[in-house]
Coordinates of C-alpha atoms (C1' of nucleotides) in Angstrom, one line a residue:
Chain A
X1 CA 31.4 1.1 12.7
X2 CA 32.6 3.7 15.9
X3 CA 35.9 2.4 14.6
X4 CA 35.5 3.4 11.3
X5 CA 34.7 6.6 11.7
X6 CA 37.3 7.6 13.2
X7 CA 39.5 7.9 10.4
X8 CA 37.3 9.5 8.5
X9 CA 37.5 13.1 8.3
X10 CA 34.9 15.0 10.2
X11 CA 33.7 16.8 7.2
X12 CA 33.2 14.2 5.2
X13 CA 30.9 11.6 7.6
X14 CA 29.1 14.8 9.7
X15 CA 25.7 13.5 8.0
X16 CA 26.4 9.9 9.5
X17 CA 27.3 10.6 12.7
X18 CA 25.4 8.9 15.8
X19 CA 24.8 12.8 16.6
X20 CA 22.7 13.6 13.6
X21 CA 20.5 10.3 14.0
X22 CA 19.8 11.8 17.7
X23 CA 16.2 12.7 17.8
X24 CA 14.1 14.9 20.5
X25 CA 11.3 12.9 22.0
X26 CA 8.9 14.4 19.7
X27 CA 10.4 12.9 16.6
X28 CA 11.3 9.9 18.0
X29 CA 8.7 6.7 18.6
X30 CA 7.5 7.7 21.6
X31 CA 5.9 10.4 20.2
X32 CA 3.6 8.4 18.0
X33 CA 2.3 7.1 21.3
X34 CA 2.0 10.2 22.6
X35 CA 0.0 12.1 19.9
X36 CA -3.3 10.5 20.3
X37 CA -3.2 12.0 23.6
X38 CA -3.4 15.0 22.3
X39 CA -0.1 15.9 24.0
X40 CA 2.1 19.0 23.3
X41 CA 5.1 20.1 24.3
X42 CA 3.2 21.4 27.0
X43 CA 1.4 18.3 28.6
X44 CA 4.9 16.3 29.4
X45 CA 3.6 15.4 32.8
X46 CA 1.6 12.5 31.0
X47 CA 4.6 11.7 29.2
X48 CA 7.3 11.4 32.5
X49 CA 4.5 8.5 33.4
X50 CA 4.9 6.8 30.9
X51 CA 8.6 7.4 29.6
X52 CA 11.6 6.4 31.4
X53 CA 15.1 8.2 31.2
X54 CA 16.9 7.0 28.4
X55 CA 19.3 4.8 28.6
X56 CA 22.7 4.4 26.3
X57 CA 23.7 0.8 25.0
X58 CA 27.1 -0.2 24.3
X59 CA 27.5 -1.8 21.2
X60 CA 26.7 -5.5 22.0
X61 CA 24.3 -4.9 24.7
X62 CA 21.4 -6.6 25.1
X63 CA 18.2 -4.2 25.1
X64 CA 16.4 -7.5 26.0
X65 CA 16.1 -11.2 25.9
X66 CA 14.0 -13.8 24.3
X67 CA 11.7 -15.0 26.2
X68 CA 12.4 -12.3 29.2
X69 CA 9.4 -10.7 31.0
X70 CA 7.6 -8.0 28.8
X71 CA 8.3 -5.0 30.3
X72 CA 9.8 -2.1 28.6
X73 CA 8.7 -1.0 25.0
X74 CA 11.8 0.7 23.4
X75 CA 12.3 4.0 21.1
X76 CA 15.5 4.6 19.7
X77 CA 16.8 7.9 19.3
X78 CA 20.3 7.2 18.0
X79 CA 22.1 4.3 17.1
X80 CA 21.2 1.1 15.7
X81 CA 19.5 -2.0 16.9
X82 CA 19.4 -5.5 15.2
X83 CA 16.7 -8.0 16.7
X84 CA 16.9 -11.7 16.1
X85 CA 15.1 -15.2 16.6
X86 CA 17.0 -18.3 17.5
X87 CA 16.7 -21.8 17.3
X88 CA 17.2 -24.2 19.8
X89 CA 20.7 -25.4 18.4
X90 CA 21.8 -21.8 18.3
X91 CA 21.8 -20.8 15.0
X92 CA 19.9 -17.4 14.5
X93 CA 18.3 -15.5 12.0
X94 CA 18.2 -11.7 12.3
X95 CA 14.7 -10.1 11.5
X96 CA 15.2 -6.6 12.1
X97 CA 17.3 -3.8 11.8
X98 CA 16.0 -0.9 13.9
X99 CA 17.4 3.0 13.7
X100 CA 16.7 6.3 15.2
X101 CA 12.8 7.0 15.5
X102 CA 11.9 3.3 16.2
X103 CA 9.8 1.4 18.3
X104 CA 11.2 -2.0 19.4
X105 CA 9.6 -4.4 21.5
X106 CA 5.9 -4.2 20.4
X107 CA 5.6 -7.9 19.1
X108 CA 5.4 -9.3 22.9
X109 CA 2.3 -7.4 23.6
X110 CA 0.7 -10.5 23.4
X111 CA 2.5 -13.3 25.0
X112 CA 3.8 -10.8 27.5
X113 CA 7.5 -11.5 27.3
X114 CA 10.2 -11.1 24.3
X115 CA 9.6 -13.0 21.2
X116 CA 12.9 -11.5 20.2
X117 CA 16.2 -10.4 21.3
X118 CA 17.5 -7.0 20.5
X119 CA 21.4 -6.3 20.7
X120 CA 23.0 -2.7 19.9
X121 CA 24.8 -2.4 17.1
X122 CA 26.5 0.5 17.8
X123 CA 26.4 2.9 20.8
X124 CA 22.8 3.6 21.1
X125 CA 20.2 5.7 23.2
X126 CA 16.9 4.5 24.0
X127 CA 13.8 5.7 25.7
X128 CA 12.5 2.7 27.9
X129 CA 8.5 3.0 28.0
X130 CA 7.0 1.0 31.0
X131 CA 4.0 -1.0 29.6
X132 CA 1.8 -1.2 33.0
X133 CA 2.6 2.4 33.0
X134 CA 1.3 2.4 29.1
X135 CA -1.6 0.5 29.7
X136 CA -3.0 2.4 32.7
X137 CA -2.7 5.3 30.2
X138 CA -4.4 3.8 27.3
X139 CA -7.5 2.7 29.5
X140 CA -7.8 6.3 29.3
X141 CA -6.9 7.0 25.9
X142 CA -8.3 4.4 23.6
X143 CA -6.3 6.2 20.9
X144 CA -3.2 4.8 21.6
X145 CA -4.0 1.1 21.5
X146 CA -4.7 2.2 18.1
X147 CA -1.6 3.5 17.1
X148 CA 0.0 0.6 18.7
X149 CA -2.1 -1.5 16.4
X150 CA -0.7 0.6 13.1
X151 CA 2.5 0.4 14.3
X152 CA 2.3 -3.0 14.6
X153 CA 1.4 -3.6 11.2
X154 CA 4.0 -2.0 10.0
X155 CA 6.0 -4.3 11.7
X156 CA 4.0 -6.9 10.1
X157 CA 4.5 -5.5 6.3
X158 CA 8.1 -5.3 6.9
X159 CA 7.9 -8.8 8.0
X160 CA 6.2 -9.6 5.1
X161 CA 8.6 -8.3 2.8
X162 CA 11.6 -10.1 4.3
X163 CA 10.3 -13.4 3.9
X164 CA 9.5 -12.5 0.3
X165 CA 13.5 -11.5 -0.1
X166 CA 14.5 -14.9 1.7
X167 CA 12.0 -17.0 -0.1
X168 CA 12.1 -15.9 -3.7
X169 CA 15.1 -13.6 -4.2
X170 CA 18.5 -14.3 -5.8
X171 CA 21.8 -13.5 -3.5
X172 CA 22.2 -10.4 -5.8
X173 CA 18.8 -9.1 -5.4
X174 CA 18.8 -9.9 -1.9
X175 CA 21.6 -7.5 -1.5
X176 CA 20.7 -4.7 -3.4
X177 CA 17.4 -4.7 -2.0
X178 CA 18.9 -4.6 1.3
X179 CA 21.0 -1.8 0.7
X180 CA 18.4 0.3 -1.3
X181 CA 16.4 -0.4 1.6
X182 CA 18.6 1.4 3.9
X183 CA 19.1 4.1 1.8
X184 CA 15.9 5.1 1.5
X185 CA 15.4 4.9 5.4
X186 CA 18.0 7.2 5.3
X187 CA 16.6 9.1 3.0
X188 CA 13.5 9.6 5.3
X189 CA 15.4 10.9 7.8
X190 CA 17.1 13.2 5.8
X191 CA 20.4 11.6 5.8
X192 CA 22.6 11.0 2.6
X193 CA 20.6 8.2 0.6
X194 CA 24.3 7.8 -1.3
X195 CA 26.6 7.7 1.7
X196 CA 26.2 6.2 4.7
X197 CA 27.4 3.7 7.3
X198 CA 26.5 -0.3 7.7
X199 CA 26.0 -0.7 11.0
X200 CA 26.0 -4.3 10.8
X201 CA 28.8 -6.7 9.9
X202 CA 29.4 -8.5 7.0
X203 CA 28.4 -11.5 9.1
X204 CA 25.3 -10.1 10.0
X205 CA 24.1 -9.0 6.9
X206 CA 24.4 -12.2 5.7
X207 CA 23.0 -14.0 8.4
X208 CA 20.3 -11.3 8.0
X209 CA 19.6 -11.8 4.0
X210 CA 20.1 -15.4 4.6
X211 CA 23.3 -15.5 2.7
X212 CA 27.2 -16.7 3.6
X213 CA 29.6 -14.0 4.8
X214 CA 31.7 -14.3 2.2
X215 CA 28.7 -14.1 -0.1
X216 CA 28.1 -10.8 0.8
X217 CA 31.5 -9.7 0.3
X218 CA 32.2 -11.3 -3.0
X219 CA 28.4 -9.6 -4.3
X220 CA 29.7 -5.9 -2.9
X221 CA 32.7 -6.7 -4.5
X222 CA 31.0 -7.2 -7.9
X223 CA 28.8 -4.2 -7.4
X224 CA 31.9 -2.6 -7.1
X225 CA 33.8 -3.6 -10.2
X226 CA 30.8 -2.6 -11.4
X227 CA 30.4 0.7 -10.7
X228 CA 27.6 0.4 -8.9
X229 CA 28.5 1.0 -5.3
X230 CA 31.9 2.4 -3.6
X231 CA 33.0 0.4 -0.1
X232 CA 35.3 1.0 2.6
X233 CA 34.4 -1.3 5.1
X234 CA 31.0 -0.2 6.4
X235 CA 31.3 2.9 4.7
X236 CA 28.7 2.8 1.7
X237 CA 28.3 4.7 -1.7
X238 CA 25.7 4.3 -3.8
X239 CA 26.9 5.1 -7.2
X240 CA 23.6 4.2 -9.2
X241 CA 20.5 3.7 -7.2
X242 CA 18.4 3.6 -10.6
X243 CA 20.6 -0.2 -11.7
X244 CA 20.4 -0.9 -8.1
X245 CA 17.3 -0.6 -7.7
X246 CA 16.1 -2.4 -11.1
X247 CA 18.1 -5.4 -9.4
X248 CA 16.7 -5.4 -6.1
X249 CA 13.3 -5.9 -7.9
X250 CA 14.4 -8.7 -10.0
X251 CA 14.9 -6.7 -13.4
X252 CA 18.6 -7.6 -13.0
X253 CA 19.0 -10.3 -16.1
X254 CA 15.8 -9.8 -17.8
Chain B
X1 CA 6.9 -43.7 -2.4
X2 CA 5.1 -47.3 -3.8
X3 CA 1.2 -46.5 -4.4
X4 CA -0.3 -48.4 -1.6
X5 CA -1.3 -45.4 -0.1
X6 CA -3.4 -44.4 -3.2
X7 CA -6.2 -46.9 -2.3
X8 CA -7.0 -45.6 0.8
X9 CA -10.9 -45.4 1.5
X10 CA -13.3 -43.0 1.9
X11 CA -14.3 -43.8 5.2
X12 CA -10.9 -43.4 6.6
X13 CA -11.1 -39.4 5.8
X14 CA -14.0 -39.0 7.9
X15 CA -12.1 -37.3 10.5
X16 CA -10.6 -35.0 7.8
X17 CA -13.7 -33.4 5.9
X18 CA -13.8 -29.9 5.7
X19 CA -17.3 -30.5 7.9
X20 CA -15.2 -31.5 10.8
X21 CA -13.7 -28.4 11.0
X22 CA -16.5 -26.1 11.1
X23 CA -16.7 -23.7 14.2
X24 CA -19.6 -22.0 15.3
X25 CA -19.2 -18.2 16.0
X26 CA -18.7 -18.4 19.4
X27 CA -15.2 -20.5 18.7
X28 CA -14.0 -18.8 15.8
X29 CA -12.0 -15.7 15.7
X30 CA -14.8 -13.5 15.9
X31 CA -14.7 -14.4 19.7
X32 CA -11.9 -13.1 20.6
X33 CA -12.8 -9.6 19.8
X34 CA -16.1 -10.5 21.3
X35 CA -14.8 -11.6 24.7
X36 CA -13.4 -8.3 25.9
X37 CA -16.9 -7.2 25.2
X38 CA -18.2 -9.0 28.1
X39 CA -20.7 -10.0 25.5
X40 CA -22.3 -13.8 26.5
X41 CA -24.4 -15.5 24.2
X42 CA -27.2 -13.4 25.6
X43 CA -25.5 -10.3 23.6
X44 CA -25.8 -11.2 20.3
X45 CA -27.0 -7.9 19.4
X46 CA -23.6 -5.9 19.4
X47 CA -21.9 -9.2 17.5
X48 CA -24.5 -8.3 14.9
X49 CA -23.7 -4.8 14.4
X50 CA -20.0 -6.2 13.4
X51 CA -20.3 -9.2 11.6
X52 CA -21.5 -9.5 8.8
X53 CA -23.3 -12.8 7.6
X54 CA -20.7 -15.3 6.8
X55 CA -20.0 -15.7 3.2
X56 CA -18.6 -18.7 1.5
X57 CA -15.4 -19.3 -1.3
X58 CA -14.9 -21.9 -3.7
X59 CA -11.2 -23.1 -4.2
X60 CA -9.2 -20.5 -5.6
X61 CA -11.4 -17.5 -5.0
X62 CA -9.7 -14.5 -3.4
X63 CA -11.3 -13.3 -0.4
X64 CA -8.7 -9.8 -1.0
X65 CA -6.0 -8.3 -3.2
X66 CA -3.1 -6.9 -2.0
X67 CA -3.6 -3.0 -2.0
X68 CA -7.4 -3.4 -2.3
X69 CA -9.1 -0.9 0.3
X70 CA -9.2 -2.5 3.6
X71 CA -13.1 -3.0 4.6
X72 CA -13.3 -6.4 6.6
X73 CA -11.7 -8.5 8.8
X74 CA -12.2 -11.8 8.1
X75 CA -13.0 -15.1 10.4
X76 CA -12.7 -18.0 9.0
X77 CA -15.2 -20.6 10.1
X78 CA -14.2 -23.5 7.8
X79 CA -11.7 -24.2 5.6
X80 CA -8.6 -22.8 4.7
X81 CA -6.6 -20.0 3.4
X82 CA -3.2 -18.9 2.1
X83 CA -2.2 -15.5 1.7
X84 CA 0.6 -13.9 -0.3
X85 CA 3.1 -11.3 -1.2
X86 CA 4.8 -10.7 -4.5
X87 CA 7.4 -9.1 -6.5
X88 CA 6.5 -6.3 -9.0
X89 CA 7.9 -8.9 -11.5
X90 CA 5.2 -11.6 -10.5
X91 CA 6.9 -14.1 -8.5
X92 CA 5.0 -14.6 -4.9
X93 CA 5.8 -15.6 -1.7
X94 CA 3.0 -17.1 0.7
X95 CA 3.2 -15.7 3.9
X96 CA 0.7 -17.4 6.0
X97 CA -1.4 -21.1 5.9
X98 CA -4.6 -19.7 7.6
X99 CA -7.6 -22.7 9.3
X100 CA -11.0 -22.6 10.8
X101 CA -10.9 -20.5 13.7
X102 CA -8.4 -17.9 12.9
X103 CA -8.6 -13.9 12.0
X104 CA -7.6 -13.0 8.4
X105 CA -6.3 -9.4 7.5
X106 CA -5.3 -7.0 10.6
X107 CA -2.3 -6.5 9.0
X108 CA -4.3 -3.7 6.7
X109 CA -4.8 -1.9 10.4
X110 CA -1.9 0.4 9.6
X111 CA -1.8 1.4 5.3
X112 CA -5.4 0.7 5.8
X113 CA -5.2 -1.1 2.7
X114 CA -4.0 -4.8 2.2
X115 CA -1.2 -5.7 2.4
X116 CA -1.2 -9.3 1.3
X117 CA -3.5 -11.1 -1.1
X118 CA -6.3 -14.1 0.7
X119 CA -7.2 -17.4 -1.5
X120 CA -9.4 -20.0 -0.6
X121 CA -7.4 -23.4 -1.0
X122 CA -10.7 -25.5 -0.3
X123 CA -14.3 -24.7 -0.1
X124 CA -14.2 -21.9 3.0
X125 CA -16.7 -20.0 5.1
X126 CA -15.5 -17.1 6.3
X127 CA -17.4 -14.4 8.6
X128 CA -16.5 -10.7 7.9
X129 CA -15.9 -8.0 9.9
X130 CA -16.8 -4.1 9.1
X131 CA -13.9 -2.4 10.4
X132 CA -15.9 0.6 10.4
X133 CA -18.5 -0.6 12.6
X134 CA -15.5 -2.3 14.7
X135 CA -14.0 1.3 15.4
X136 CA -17.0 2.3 16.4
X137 CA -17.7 -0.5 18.5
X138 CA -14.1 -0.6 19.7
X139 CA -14.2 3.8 20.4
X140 CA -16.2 2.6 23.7
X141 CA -14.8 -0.4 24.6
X142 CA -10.8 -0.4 24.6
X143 CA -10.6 -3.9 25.3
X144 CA -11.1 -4.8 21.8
X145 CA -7.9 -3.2 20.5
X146 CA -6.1 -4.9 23.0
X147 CA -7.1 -7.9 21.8
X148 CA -5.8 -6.8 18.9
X149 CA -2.5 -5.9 19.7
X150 CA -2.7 -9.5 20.9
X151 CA -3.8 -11.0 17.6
X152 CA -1.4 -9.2 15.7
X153 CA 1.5 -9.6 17.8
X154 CA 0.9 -13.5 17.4
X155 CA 1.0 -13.1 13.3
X156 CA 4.8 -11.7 14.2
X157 CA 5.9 -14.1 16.1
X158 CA 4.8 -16.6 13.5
X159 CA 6.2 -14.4 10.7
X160 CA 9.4 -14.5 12.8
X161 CA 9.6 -18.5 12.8
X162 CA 9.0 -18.3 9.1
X163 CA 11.7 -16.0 9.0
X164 CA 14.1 -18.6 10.7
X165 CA 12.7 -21.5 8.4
X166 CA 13.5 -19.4 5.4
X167 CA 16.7 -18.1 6.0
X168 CA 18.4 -20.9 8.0
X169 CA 17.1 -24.2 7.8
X170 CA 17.7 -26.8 5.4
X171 CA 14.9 -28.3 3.3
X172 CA 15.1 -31.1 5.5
X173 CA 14.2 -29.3 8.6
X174 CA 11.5 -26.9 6.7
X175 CA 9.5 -29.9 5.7
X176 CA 9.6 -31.5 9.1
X177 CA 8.8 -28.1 10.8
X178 CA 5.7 -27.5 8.3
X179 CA 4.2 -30.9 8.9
X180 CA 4.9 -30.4 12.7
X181 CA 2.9 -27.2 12.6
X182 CA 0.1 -28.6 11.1
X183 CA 0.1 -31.6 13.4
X184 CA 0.1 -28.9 16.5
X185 CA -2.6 -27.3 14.9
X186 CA -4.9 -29.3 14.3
X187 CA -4.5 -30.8 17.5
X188 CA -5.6 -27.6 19.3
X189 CA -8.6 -28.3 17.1
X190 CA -8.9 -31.4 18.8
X191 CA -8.4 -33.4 15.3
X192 CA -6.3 -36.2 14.3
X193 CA -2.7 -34.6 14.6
X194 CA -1.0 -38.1 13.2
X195 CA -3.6 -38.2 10.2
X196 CA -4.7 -34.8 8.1
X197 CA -5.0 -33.2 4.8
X198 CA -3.1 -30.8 3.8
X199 CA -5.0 -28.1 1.5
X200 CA -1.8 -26.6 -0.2
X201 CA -0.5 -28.0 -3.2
X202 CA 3.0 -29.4 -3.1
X203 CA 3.9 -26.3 -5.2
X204 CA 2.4 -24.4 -2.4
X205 CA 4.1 -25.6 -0.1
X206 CA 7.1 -25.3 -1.9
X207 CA 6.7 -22.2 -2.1
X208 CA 6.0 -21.2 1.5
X209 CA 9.1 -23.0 1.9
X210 CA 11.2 -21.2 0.2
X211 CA 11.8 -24.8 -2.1
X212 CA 11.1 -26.3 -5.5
X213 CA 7.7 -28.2 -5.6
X214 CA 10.0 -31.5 -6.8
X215 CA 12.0 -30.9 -3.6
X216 CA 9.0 -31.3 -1.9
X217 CA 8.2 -35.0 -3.3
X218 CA 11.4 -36.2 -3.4
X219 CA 11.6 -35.2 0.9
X220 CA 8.0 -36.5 1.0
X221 CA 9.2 -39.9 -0.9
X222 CA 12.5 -39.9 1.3
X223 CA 10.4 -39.0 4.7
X224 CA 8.3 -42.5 3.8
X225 CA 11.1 -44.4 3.0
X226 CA 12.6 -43.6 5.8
X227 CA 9.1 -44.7 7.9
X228 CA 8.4 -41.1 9.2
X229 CA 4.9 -40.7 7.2
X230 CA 2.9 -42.1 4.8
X231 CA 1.9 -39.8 1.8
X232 CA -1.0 -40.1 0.4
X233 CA -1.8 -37.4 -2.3
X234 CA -2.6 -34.8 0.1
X235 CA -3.8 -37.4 2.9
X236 CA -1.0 -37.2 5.7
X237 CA -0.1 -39.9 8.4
X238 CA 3.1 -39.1 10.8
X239 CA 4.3 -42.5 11.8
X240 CA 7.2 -41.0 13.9
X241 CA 6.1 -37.6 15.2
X242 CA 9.3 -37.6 17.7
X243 CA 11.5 -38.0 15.0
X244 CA 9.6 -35.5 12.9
X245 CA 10.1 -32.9 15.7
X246 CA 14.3 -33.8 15.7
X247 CA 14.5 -33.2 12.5
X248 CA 12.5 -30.2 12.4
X249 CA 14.4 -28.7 15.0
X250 CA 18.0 -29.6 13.0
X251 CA 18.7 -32.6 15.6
X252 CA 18.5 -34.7 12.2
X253 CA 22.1 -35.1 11.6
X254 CA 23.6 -34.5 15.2
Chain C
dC1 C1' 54.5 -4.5 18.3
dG2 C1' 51.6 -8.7 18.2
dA3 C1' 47.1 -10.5 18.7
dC4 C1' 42.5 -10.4 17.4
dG5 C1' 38.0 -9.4 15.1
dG6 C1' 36.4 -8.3 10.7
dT7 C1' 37.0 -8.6 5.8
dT8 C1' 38.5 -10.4 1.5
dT9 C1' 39.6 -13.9 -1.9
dG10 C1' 40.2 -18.7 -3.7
dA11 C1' 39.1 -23.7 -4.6
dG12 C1' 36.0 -27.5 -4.3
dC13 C1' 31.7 -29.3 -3.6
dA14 C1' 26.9 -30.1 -1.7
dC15 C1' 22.4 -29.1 -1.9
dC16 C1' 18.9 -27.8 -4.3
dT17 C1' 17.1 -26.0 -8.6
dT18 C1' 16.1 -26.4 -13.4
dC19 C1' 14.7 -28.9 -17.2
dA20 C1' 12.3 -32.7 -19.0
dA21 C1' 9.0 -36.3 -19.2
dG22 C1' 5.7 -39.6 -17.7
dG23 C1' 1.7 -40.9 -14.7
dA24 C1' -2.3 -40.2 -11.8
dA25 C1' -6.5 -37.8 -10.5
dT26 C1' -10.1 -34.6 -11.7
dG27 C1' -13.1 -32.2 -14.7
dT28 C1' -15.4 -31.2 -19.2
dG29 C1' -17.8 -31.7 -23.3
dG30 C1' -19.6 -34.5 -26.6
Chain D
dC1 C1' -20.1 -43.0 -20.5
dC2 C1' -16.0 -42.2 -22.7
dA3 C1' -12.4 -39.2 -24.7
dC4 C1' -9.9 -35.4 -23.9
dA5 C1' -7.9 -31.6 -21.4
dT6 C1' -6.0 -30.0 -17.4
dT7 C1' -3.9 -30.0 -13.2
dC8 C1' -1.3 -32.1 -9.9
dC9 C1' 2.2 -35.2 -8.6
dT10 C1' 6.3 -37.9 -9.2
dT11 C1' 10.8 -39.2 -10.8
dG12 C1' 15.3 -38.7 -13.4
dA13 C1' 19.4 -36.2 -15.0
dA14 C1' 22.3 -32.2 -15.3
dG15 C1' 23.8 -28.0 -13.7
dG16 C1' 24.4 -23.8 -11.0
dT17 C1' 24.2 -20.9 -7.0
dG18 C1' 25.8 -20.2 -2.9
dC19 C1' 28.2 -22.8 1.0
dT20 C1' 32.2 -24.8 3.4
dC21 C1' 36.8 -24.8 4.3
dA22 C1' 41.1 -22.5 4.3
dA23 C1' 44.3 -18.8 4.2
dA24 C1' 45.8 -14.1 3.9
dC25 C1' 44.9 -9.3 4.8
dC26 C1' 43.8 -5.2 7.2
dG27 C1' 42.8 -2.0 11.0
dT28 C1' 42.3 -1.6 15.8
dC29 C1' 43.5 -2.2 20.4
dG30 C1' 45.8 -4.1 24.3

DNA sequence: CGACGGTTTGAGCACCTTCAAGGAATGTGG
DNA sequence: CCACATTCCTTGAAGGTGCTCAAACCGTCG
C-alpha cells in the first residue's frame, strides 16, 4: 500500500494516510490500561514504567513470534498489523487484522509466550508495554487486570465472529463482510468509511477469509461490475454500503 | 461401515457414562478461581459466597442466550456443552465443545452481556458463578482476575486452532483433528482416550466443522474402512491414533 | 530498461454440498 | 406392548462453488 499511495494525489488520500491513523498515547491502547489508574496527563511517571519507547516496523517485520517468550504487550498507534496461526506443514491462517488504537499480544497472558505471530503490514509504530513491568503495576491496581479481562473478550467476540464467517458464509458474503468490516473500523476512527486503503494483499485477504487469491479478485471484480465498490489496487470505494451490507449478512439471494 | 458395531453391550460403556465424568468442586473450574484465593478445603466459606448451588440441564436446555444479561459464570461438573454464534438470518456456527471440568461464559466479561448461546448436549451439572459476588470477591484479591486473564486467553488460543481448522484444512484433516481433541481431552481426565462418546450429533459436528453432516458419515464410514476407528453411533474407538494424528496434522497425503 | 511481486483473468476439475430416500434408534400415546 | 412419530444416521447421485494450474498484465524498483 506505501507504494500506492504514492501516486495518488495528496488531496485526495490525506484521510488515509499512516499520519492520520497516528494516535497520542491517550487514544491509543495503552491508555485503556492506563485509565483505571486513575492516570491523567499529569501522572505519566506511572506510565514511563510501564510503557516503552515506541518502536517503528517496516512492513514485514515481525512484532513477535509464535511461541517466543511473552514479553511485550503491543499498542499500535499507526499502521497495520496482521497476526496469524500456523500449522506444522506451513500453511497459515491469518486471525487478525490490527490498526491504530490496538492492543496486540494479550492472548499469551496465559501460556506466557506467543500463541500468534504478528507481522507489519505497512510501516507501523508501536508502543512496547513490558508485562513484569505491568504486572508489578496491577498488584497495585486491581483495575487493570480488569480491563485486561474486557479487552480480552473483545478479542474473543471478534474471534467468535470469524469462525462464524469461515464456517457458514459464502465467498461473497465472506467478502463483503470483510470489507464492511473495515469500513466501519474506519468509521470509528473517523476515517472515510467509503474510501480507504487495504492494507493487506489480495493473497492475504484470502488466506484471511479462507478463500483463493484469485477468488478474491474475481468477487471484487463482480462487486465492481456491479456498482457496488470502486478498486484501484488496495485503494477501496464503497459505492453502496446499504447492498453491501445486506450481502455480508446473507440477505444477498434471498 | 457394516453394523457390527451396533451390538455392542452395555457393559462395555461403563467407562463412558456421564457418572464417570463427574468432578467434585475442588476439580472443576470453580478451582481455579479458587486457588489464587489461597482458599484450602478448610475455606469453604468464601467459595460459598460465589457459587451458587449447582444446578442441573436436561439435553437441549440452554444454560444462556446470546445477548441475555450476563449474571453467572458457569462450571460445569458433568456433562457437556456446546455453545454457538449465529447469523441475523439464522444459520449458526458452534464455537466451542465444552466437558466436565471447564469454565463456561467469560467471554460476557467485556459487553457484559453474552456473547454466545450454551446448550446442554447430555444431562449436565453445572455450578454457577455470581459475577457480582466474584467482583466483589475478586476487588480484594487480584489473583483472581489473573486467573482470568489465564482462562480466557486459553479460549483464544483454542478459537485460533478453530480458526486454522476452518479456513485451511480439508475435511479430512478436520475430522481427524476433532477426534484427536477429544482423545487428548479426555485423557487429561484420565478416561479412555482410544474409546469415548461423543455428545454432538454428527450434524453438530458438522457444523463445528465447518462441513455437511453426510460429509461427516461418509469420513466416519471411510476412517473405518480404512481401519482408523470403529464407529459406533456415537460410541468411538481409535484403532490407529498415530495415523489419526498424521492426518490431522495434513501428513495424510505427503 | 528488465525483473519481480502483486494482480487479474481464463479453463478445467476436485471436493464437498445439496437433494433425495431409506434405515435404525428412541420416545410417545393408545 | 405395540404402532406411530420423531430424530438421527447412513448412503447414493448430481451439481456447484471455489480451487488449481497457467498465463498475461501492471506498477515498482533495482
Amino acid at each position: 500500500m506505501d507504494k500506492a499511495c504514492r501516486t495518488a494525489k495528496p488531496a485526495e488520500r490525506g484521510s488515509v494516510e499512516p499520519a492520520a491513523l497516528d494516535f497520542s498515547c491517550r487514544d491509543c491502547g495503552v491508555y485503556r490500561l492506563c485509565a483505571p489508574l486513575g492516570l491523567e496527563s499529569a501522572d505519566m511517571a506511572l506510565l514511563e514504567r510501564i510503557v516503552r519507547r515506541k518502536n517503528i516496523y517496516r512492513r514485514g517485520e515481525f512484532l513477535f513470534h509464535a511461541g517466543q517468550a511473552f514479553d511485550f504487550v503491543y499498542a499500535l498507534r499507526s499502521g497495520s498489523v496482521k497476526s496469524f496461526v500456523s500449522t506444522d506443514d506451513g500453511r497459515i491462517q491469518i486471525t487478525g487484522l490490527h490498526v491504530a488504537g490496538e492492543l496486540l499480544g494479550l492472548g499469551a497472558m496465559g501460556p506466557q509466550s506467543y500463541t500468534c505471530s504478528a507481522v507489519a503490514l505497512e510501516p507501523t509504530s508501536a508502543c512496547r508495554i513490558a508485562v513484569d513491568r505491568l504486572e508489578d503495576v496491577a498488584a497495585q491496581v486491581p483495575g487493570i487486570h480488569r480491563e485486561m479481562v474486557s479487552i480480552m473478550s473483545e478479542q474473543i467476540v471478534r474471534d467468535e465472529e470469524l469462525m462464524l464467517l469461515l464456517g457458514k458464509r459464502s465467498a461473497e458474503e465472506r467478502l463483503a463482510a470483510f470489507l464492511m468490516g473495515l469500513s466501519n473500523r474506519f468509521a470509528q476512527r473517523h476515517l472515510s468509511p467509503t474510501r480507504f486503503q487495504v492494507s493487506m494483499s489480495r493473497s492475504d485477504i484470502g488466506n484471511y477469509l479462507g478463500l483463493a487469491e484469485e477468488t478474491v479478485c474475481r468477487l471484487l471484480a463482480r462487486f465492481q461490475e456491479q456498482g457496488l465498490v470502486s478498486v484501484h489496487r488496495r485503494l477501496i470505494e464503497l459505492n453502496d454500503r446499504e447492498r453491501l451490507h445486506q450481502l455480508a449478512s446473507g440477505h444477498g439471494k434471498a
